[in-house]
Coordinates of C-alpha atoms and ligand atoms in Angstrom, one line a residue:
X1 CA -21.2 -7.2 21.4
X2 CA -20.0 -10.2 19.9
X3 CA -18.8 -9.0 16.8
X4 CA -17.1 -6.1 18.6
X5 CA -15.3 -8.8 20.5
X6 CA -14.2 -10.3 18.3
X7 CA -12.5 -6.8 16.5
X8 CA -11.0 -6.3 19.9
X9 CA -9.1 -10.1 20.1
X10 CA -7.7 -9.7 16.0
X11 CA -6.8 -6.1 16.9
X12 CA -5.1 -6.2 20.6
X13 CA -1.9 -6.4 19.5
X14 CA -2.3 -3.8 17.5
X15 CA -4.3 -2.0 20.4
X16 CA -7.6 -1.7 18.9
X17 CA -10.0 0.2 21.6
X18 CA -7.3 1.1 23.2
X19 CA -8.8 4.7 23.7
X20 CA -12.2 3.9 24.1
X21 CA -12.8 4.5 28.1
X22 CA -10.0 7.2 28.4
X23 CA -9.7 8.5 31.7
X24 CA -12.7 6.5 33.2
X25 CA -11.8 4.3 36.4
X26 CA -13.7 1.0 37.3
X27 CA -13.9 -0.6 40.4
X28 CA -13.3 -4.8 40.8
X29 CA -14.7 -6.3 44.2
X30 CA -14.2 -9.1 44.6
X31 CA -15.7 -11.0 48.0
X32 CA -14.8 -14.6 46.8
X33 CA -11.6 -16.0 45.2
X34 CA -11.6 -15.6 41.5
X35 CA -8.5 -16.2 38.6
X36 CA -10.1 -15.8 35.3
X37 CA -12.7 -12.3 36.2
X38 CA -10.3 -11.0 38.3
X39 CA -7.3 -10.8 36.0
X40 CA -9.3 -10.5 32.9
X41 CA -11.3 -7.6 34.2
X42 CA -8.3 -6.1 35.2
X43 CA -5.9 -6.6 32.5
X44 CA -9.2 -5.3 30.2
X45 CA -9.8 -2.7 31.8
X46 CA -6.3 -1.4 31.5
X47 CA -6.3 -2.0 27.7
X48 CA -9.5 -0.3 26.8
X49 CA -7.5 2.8 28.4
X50 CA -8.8 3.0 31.9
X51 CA -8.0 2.5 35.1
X52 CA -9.0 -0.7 37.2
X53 CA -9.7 -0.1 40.7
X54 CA -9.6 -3.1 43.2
X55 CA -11.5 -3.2 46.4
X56 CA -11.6 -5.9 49.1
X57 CA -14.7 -5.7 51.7
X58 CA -12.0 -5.3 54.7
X59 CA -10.5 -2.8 53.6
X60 CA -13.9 -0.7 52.9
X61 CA -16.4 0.8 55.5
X62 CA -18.6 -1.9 54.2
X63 CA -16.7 -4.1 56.4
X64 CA -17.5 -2.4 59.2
X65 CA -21.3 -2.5 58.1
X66 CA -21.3 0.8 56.5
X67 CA -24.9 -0.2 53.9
X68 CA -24.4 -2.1 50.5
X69 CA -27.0 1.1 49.2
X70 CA -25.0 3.9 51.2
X71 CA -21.6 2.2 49.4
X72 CA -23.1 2.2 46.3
X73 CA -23.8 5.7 46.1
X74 CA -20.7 7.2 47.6
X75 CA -19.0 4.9 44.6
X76 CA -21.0 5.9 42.2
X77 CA -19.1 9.7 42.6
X78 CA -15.7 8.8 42.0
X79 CA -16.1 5.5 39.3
X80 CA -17.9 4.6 35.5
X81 CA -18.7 1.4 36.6
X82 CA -18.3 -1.5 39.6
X83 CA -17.9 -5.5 38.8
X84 CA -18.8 -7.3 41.9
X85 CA -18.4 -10.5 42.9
X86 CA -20.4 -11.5 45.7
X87 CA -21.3 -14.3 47.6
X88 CA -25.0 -13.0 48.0
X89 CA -27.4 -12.4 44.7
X90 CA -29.2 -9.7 47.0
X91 CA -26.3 -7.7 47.4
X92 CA -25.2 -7.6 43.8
X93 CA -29.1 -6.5 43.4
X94 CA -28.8 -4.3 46.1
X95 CA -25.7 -2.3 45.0
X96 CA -27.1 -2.2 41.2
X97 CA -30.5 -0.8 42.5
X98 CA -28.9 2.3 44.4
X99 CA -25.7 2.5 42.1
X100 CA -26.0 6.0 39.4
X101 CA -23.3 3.5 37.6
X102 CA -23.2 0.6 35.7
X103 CA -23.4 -3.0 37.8
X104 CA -21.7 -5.9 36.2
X105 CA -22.0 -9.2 38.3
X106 CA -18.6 -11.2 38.3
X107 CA -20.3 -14.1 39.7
X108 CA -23.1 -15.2 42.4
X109 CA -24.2 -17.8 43.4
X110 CA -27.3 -17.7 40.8
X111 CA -25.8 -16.3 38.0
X112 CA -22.2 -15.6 35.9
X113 CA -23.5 -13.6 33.0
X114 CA -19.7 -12.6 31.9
X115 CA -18.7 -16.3 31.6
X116 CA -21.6 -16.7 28.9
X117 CA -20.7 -14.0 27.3
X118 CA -17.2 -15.7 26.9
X119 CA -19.0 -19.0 26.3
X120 CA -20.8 -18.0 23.5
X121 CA -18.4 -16.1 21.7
X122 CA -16.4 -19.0 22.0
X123 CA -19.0 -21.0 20.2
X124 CA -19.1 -18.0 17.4
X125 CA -15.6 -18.6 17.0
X126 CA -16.1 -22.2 16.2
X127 CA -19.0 -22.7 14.4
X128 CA -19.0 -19.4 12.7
X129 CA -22.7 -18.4 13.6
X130 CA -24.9 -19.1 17.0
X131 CA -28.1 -19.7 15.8
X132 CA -29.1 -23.4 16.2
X133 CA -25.9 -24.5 17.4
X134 CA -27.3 -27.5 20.6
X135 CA -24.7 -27.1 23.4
X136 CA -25.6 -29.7 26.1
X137 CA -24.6 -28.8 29.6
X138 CA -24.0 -31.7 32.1
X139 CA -24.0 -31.4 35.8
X140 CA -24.9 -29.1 38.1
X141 CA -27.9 -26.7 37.9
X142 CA -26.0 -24.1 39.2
X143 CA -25.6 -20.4 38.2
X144 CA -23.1 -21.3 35.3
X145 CA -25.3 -23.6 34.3
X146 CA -28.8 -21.2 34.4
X147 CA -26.2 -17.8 32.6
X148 CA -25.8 -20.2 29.7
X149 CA -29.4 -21.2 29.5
X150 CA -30.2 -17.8 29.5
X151 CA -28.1 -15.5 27.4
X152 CA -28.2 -19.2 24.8
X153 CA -31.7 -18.5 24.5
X154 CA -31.5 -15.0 23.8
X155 CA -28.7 -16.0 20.9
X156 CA -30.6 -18.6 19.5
X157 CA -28.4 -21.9 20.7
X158 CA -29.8 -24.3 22.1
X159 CA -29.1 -25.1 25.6
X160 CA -30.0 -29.1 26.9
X161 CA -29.3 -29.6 30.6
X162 CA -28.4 -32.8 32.2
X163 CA -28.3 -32.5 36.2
X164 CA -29.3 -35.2 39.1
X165 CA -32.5 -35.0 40.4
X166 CA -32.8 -31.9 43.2
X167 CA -30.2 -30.3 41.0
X168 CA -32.3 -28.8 38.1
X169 CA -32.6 -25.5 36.9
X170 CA -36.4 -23.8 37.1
X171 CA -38.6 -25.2 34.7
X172 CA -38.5 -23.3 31.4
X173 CA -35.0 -21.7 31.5
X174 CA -32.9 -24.3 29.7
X175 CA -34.5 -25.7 25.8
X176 CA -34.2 -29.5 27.2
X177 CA -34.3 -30.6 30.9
X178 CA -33.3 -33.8 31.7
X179 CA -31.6 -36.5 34.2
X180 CA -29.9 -38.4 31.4
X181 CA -26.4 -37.1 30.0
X182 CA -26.9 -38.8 27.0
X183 CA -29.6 -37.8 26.0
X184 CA -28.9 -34.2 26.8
X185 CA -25.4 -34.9 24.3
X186 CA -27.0 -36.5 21.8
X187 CA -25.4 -34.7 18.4
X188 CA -24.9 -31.8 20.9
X189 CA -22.4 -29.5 19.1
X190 CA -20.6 -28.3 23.0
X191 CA -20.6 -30.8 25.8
X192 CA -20.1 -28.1 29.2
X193 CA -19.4 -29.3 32.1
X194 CA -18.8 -27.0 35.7
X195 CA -17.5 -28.2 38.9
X196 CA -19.5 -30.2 41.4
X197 CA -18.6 -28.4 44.4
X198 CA -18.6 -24.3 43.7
X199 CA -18.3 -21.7 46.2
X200 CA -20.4 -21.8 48.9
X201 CA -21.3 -25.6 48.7
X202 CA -18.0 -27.0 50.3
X203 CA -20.5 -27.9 54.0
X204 CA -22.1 -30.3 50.9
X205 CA -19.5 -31.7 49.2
X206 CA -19.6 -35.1 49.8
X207 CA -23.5 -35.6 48.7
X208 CA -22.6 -33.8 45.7
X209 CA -19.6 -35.8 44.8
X210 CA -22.2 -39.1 45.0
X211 CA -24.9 -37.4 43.2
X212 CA -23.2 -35.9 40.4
X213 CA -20.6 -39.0 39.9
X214 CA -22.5 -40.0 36.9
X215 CA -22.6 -36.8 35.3
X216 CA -19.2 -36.7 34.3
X217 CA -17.4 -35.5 30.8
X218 CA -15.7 -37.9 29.4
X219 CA -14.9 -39.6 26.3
X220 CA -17.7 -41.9 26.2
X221 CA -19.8 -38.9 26.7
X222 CA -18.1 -37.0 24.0
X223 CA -18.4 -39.9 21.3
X224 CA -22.4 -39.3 21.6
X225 CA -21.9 -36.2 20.6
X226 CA -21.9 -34.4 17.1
X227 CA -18.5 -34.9 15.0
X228 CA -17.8 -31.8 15.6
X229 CA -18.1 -31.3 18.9
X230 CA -16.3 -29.2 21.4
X231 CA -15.8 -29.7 25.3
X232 CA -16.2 -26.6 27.5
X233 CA -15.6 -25.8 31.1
X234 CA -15.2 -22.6 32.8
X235 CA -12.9 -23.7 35.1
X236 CA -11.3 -24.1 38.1
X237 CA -11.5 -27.9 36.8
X238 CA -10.9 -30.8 39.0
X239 CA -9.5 -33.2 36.6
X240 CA -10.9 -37.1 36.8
X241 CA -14.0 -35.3 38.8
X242 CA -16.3 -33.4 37.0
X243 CA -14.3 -33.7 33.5
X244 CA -11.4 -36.7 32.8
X245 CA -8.3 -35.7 31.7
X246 CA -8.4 -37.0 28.1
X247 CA -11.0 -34.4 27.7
X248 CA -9.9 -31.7 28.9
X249 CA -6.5 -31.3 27.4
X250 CA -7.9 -33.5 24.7
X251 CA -8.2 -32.0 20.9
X252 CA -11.7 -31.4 21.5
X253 CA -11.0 -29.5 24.1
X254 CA -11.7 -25.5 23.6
X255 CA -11.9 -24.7 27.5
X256 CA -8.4 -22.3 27.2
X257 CA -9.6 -20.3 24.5
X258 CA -12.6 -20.1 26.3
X259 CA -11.2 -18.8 29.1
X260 CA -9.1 -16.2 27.1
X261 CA -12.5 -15.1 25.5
X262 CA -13.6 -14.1 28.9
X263 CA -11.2 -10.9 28.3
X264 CA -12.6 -10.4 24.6
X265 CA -16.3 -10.4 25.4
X266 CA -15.7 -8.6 28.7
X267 CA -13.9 -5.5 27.1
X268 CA -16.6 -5.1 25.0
X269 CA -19.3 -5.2 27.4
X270 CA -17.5 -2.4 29.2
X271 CA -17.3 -0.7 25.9
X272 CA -20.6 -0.8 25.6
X273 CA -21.6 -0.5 29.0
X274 CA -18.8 2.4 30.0
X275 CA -17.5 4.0 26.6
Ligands
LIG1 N1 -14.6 -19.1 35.3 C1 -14.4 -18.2 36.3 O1 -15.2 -17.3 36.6 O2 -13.2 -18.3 36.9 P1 -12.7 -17.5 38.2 O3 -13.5 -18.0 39.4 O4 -11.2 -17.9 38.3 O5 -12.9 -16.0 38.0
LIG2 N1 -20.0 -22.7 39.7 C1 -18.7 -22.3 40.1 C2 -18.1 -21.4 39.1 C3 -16.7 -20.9 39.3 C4 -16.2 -20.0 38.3 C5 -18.8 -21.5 41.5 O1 -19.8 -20.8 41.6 O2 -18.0 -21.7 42.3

């Protein structure tokens, strides 16, 4: 999938895959605020040669409480495939369990699977290959966070985490737990950082702002790092919170390409998924 991405970004202006889901339609709900999946879904969608179909939960029966299983079906006659966003893992489960199409979760609350697709072909990019390349992750456990640990595993990177304590992932899913930042970035090859507050925390925020304070990117984090060592974020960022600003539009930084990458590795997951 990886490499295919990577044929689709040197050959889009040239419109490479432009063909490849001809005539197929796919549906984008999105029930929380998103930039980066929404637009890149979209905009990909229309370059592989389909056509992108956006829903909004008031505007669909499902509003009205019309079943996530009863809506999955119905879609699953008219479209090739459905990303959803959702503020509940259940329903993203739900819909994928009685959907006859293909399910791609745009982000819950547990997981973001298509921002680590992004992420690590962001590291292939860089560093050429993925296996053994140490990214360390500091912050929150959250479902950024546990996508990264996960798909990193199954590419061969290895993936440190650095949270507070009561902010871990489950035991086993990251190479390296830990509650110390510098341990985690330690010749780390990727320093990742995600924002202390995400969707759904906001009744929480202040805590978190405490407990996360000395988590922060920065460049004393950065220096402990490996010499050649990138800083990522999946952004929205909150600059002089969870990353400083030196680092983020620092020359380390790789967080924009890593943001356009999000387009690259998702058109060919829907190639794969769709075509
Ligand atoms: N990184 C990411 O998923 O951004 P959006 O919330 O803007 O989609
Ligand atoms: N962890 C963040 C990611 C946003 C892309 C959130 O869930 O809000």
């Amino acid at each position: 999938m990886l490499d295919r991405a990577l044929e689709l970004k040197a050959g889009r202006d040239r419109g490479v895959g432009g063909d490849s889901l001809a005539g197929r339609t796919v549906a984008l709900y999105f029930e929380r605020p998103s930039t980066r999946t929404r637009v890149s879904f979209g905009v990909g969608v229309a370059e592989l040669g389909a056509h992108p179909l956006a829903l909004r939960a008031d505007e669909l029966q499902l509003g009205r409480g019309e079943s996530v299983g009863d809506t999955a079906r119905i879609l699953s006659r008219y479209l090739h495939a459905i990303v959803i966003r959702s503020a509940s893992h259940d329903t993203v489960e739900e819909l994928a369990a009685a959907a006859a199409v293909p399910v791609v979760n745009g982000l819950t609350p547990r997981h973001h699977p298509c921002q680590a697709l992004a992420d690590l072909l962001t590291l292939r990019e860089r560093f050429g290959e993925l296996e053994g390349v140490r990214v360390a992750y500091v912050g929150d456990g959250n479902n950024v966070a546990r996508s990264l640990a996960i798909l990193g595993r199954v590419a061969g990177v290895e993936v440190r985490v650095a949270t507070p304590e009561g902010y871990e992932l489950e035991p086993g899913v990251a190479a390296i737990d830990t509650h110390d930042p510098a341990e985690a970035a330690a010749g780390a090859d990727a320093l990742y950082t995600d924002v202390w507050v995400s969707m759904g925390d906001e009744a929480d925020a202040e805590r978190r702002r405490a407990d996360l304070d000395p988590y922060r990117l920065d460049e004393d984090l950065l220096a402990a790092a490996s010499d050649r060592a990138i800083a990522l974020h999946c952004l929205p960022a909150h600059p002089g919170e969870e990353i400083t600003e030196g680092v983020l539009y620092g020359d380390r930084s790789a967080v924009w390409d890593q943001a356009e990458n999000r387009l690259h590795a998702q058109k060919a997951l829907l190639e794969l998924l769709v075509g």
